[in-house]
Amino acid sequence: MAALFGPIMVFITGIAVPLGLLLPADAMSYPKMLAFAQNFIGKGFIFVAVFLFIWHAGHRIFHSLHEVGIHQGIGSKLLTYGVAAVVTVIAAVALLGLGF
Amino acid sequence: MSKRRPYVRPMDGWWKKNPYYVEYMVHEGTALFVAAYAIVLTFGLVRLSQGEAAWNGWLEAMKSPLSIIFHLVLLAAIVYHAFTWFKLFPLTTPPVVLNGKKVEPELIVRGGWAAAIGATVVSFVIVWGLA
């Protein structure tokens, strides 16, 4: 998921739209994004993207910490899976708060 | 408590000794950037749920030169991650046999890249259509 859709998502949200490059500058205007996030498919896509990115990263960082001498324990779990869980909940609350 | 103090071989910087391990650690390091991007997206989501003014503030923040540079770095890291991930693909998939012949690892790598390029193009066209 990160490998397939990560690059284009970063490009669109972080480079193309802010610079008005290739895509219209109002591509992420409030009415458009609200409609996207209220749409069933759009909402699902945003949630799946955030969920997979943060858990994928948390999981990999958790195992990489071992490689740099920080061994698996409560602390490293909280730092990785804990952060992933918090981010997931924040994203879910924000998405549900936007309504359908 | 035992008085024994067994020798534990120090492992500090073990991965710097072999270029292959350096590449592995850089690959793993890109996970930090993936996490950073997920947090940027989540922050935007929270701002969106707070109304139009908050969302426009987030959009403005995304236009700052610092944010653009940050996203260029993110893009480079995630593309590198994708590139090295597909390079490892043949090692993680079971041997694929087609017509009684083992599919070349190189073909699997190219298949991964093709999938990534396809996903990129399709996503862009969909966003183009929506925008």
mmCIF file of C-alpha atoms in Angstrom, chain B:
data_model
loop_
_atom_site.group_PDB
_atom_site.id
_atom_site.type_symbol
_atom_site.label_atom_id
_atom_site.label_comp_id
_atom_site.label_asym_id
_atom_site.label_seq_id
_atom_site.Cartn_x
_atom_site.Cartn_y
_atom_site.Cartn_z
ATOM 1 C CA MET B 1 22.691 -13.609 41.794
ATOM 2 C CA SER B 2 25.430 -15.324 39.877
ATOM 3 C CA LYS B 3 28.873 -13.755 39.886
ATOM 4 C CA ARG B 4 29.341 -14.918 36.307
ATOM 5 C CA ARG B 5 29.590 -12.128 33.818
ATOM 6 C CA PRO B 6 29.415 -13.831 30.473
ATOM 7 C CA TYR B 7 30.924 -12.051 27.516
ATOM 8 C CA VAL B 8 28.316 -10.483 25.284
ATOM 9 C CA ARG B 9 29.652 -9.558 21.909
ATOM 10 C CA PRO B 10 29.010 -5.854 21.304
ATOM 11 C CA MET B 11 26.731 -5.242 18.340
ATOM 12 C CA ASP B 12 27.065 -1.465 18.057
ATOM 13 C CA GLY B 13 27.030 -0.303 14.474
ATOM 14 C CA TRP B 14 26.983 -3.866 13.115
ATOM 15 C CA TRP B 15 25.040 -2.762 10.051
ATOM 16 C CA LYS B 16 27.686 -0.236 8.991
ATOM 17 C CA LYS B 17 30.134 -3.016 8.181
ATOM 18 C CA ASN B 18 28.361 -4.341 5.123
ATOM 19 C CA PRO B 19 26.849 -2.216 2.329
ATOM 20 C CA TYR B 20 23.948 -4.648 2.056
ATOM 21 C CA TYR B 21 23.038 -4.032 5.701
ATOM 22 C CA VAL B 22 23.418 -0.275 5.237
ATOM 23 C CA GLU B 23 20.867 -0.455 2.439
ATOM 24 C CA TYR B 24 18.611 -2.553 4.666
ATOM 25 C CA MET B 25 18.778 0.019 7.458
ATOM 26 C CA VAL B 26 18.092 2.903 5.066
ATOM 27 C CA HIS B 27 15.113 0.939 3.729
ATOM 28 C CA GLU B 28 13.839 0.389 7.260
ATOM 29 C CA GLY B 29 14.501 4.049 8.078
ATOM 30 C CA THR B 30 12.003 5.153 5.443
ATOM 31 C CA ALA B 31 9.287 3.806 7.762
ATOM 32 C CA LEU B 32 9.785 6.997 9.799
ATOM 33 C CA PHE B 33 8.771 9.030 6.753
ATOM 34 C CA VAL B 34 5.720 6.865 6.108
ATOM 35 C CA ALA B 35 4.685 7.450 9.725
ATOM 36 C CA ALA B 36 5.294 11.196 9.358
ATOM 37 C CA TYR B 37 3.049 11.298 6.298
ATOM 38 C CA ALA B 38 0.277 9.376 8.061
ATOM 39 C CA ILE B 39 0.449 11.945 10.874
ATOM 40 C CA VAL B 40 0.328 14.865 8.385
ATOM 41 C CA LEU B 41 -2.789 13.308 6.802
ATOM 42 C CA THR B 42 -4.415 12.719 10.172
ATOM 43 C CA PHE B 43 -3.712 16.304 11.191
ATOM 44 C CA GLY B 44 -5.405 17.489 7.988
ATOM 45 C CA LEU B 45 -8.363 15.239 8.757
ATOM 46 C CA VAL B 46 -8.761 16.808 12.202
ATOM 47 C CA ARG B 47 -8.571 20.299 10.687
ATOM 48 C CA LEU B 48 -11.183 19.305 8.086
ATOM 49 C CA SER B 49 -13.543 18.184 10.834
ATOM 50 C CA GLN B 50 -13.074 21.550 12.590
ATOM 51 C CA GLY B 51 -14.595 23.524 9.735
ATOM 52 C CA GLU B 52 -13.660 25.597 6.728
ATOM 53 C CA ALA B 53 -11.352 28.123 8.463
ATOM 54 C CA ALA B 54 -9.313 25.364 10.118
ATOM 55 C CA TRP B 55 -9.056 23.437 6.835
ATOM 56 C CA ASN B 56 -7.913 26.534 4.923
ATOM 57 C CA GLY B 57 -5.275 27.077 7.598
ATOM 58 C CA TRP B 58 -3.983 23.547 6.982
ATOM 59 C CA LEU B 59 -3.980 24.128 3.210
ATOM 60 C CA GLU B 60 -1.967 27.330 3.744
ATOM 61 C CA ALA B 61 0.490 25.479 5.974
ATOM 62 C CA MET B 62 0.928 22.883 3.208
ATOM 63 C CA LYS B 63 1.941 25.734 0.856
ATOM 64 C CA SER B 64 4.834 26.919 3.014
ATOM 65 C CA PRO B 65 8.293 26.343 1.517
ATOM 66 C CA LEU B 66 9.209 24.230 4.530
ATOM 67 C CA SER B 67 6.240 21.955 3.917
ATOM 68 C CA ILE B 68 7.050 21.660 0.208
ATOM 69 C CA ILE B 69 10.666 20.717 0.974
ATOM 70 C CA PHE B 70 9.459 18.268 3.621
ATOM 71 C CA HIS B 71 7.123 16.624 1.127
ATOM 72 C CA LEU B 72 9.863 16.407 -1.493
ATOM 73 C CA VAL B 73 11.979 14.545 1.075
ATOM 74 C CA LEU B 74 8.968 12.368 1.940
ATOM 75 C CA LEU B 75 8.421 11.625 -1.732
ATOM 76 C CA ALA B 76 12.072 10.643 -2.226
ATOM 77 C CA ALA B 77 12.000 8.406 0.871
ATOM 78 C CA ILE B 78 8.759 6.670 -0.085
ATOM 79 C CA VAL B 79 9.830 6.164 -3.702
ATOM 80 C CA TYR B 80 13.102 4.704 -2.382
ATOM 81 C CA HIS B 81 11.089 2.478 -0.075
ATOM 82 C CA ALA B 82 8.892 1.318 -2.953
ATOM 83 C CA PHE B 83 11.933 0.718 -5.169
ATOM 84 C CA THR B 84 13.829 -1.367 -2.614
ATOM 85 C CA TRP B 85 10.659 -3.143 -1.493
ATOM 86 C CA PHE B 86 9.990 -4.471 -4.979
ATOM 87 C CA LYS B 87 13.653 -5.402 -5.251
ATOM 88 C CA LEU B 88 13.122 -7.682 -2.247
ATOM 89 C CA PHE B 89 9.870 -9.038 -3.682
ATOM 90 C CA PRO B 90 11.259 -12.277 -5.166
ATOM 91 C CA LEU B 91 12.793 -13.142 -1.786
ATOM 92 C CA THR B 92 9.448 -12.904 -0.001
ATOM 93 C CA THR B 93 7.214 -14.637 -2.535
ATOM 94 C CA PRO B 94 7.171 -18.410 -2.908
ATOM 95 C CA PRO B 95 8.661 -19.626 -6.191
ATOM 96 C CA VAL B 96 6.146 -18.964 -8.950
ATOM 97 C CA VAL B 97 5.971 -21.659 -11.587
ATOM 98 C CA LEU B 98 4.440 -20.842 -14.944
ATOM 99 C CA ASN B 99 4.207 -23.434 -17.744
ATOM 100 C CA GLY B 100 6.550 -25.683 -15.791
ATOM 101 C CA LYS B 101 9.229 -22.978 -15.670
ATOM 102 C CA LYS B 102 10.248 -20.952 -12.650
ATOM 103 C CA VAL B 103 9.455 -17.291 -13.188
ATOM 104 C CA GLU B 104 12.653 -15.225 -13.183
ATOM 105 C CA PRO B 105 13.060 -13.031 -10.082
ATOM 106 C CA GLU B 106 13.747 -10.080 -12.374
ATOM 107 C CA LEU B 107 10.288 -10.514 -13.892
ATOM 108 C CA ILE B 108 8.658 -10.413 -10.461
ATOM 109 C CA VAL B 109 10.562 -7.206 -9.634
ATOM 110 C CA ARG B 110 9.408 -5.625 -12.895
ATOM 111 C CA GLY B 111 5.860 -6.771 -12.185
ATOM 112 C CA GLY B 112 6.003 -4.948 -8.867
ATOM 113 C CA TRP B 113 7.222 -1.772 -10.504
ATOM 114 C CA ALA B 114 4.579 -2.044 -13.185
ATOM 115 C CA ALA B 115 1.926 -2.409 -10.458
ATOM 116 C CA ALA B 116 3.281 0.668 -8.670
ATOM 117 C CA ILE B 117 3.331 2.742 -11.866
ATOM 118 C CA GLY B 118 -0.158 1.494 -12.726
ATOM 119 C CA ALA B 119 -1.473 2.399 -9.267
ATOM 120 C CA THR B 120 0.143 5.831 -9.572
ATOM 121 C CA VAL B 121 -1.386 6.561 -12.974
ATOM 122 C CA VAL B 122 -4.836 5.259 -12.032
ATOM 123 C CA SER B 123 -4.840 7.274 -8.783
ATOM 124 C CA PHE B 124 -3.787 10.410 -10.600
ATOM 125 C CA VAL B 125 -6.464 10.021 -13.268
ATOM 126 C CA ILE B 126 -9.152 9.450 -10.633
ATOM 127 C CA VAL B 127 -8.043 12.526 -8.670
ATOM 128 C CA TRP B 128 -7.885 14.477 -11.926
ATOM 129 C CA GLY B 129 -11.450 13.462 -12.673
ATOM 130 C CA LEU B 130 -12.660 14.419 -9.197
ATOM 131 C CA ALA B 131 -10.796 17.741 -9.215
#
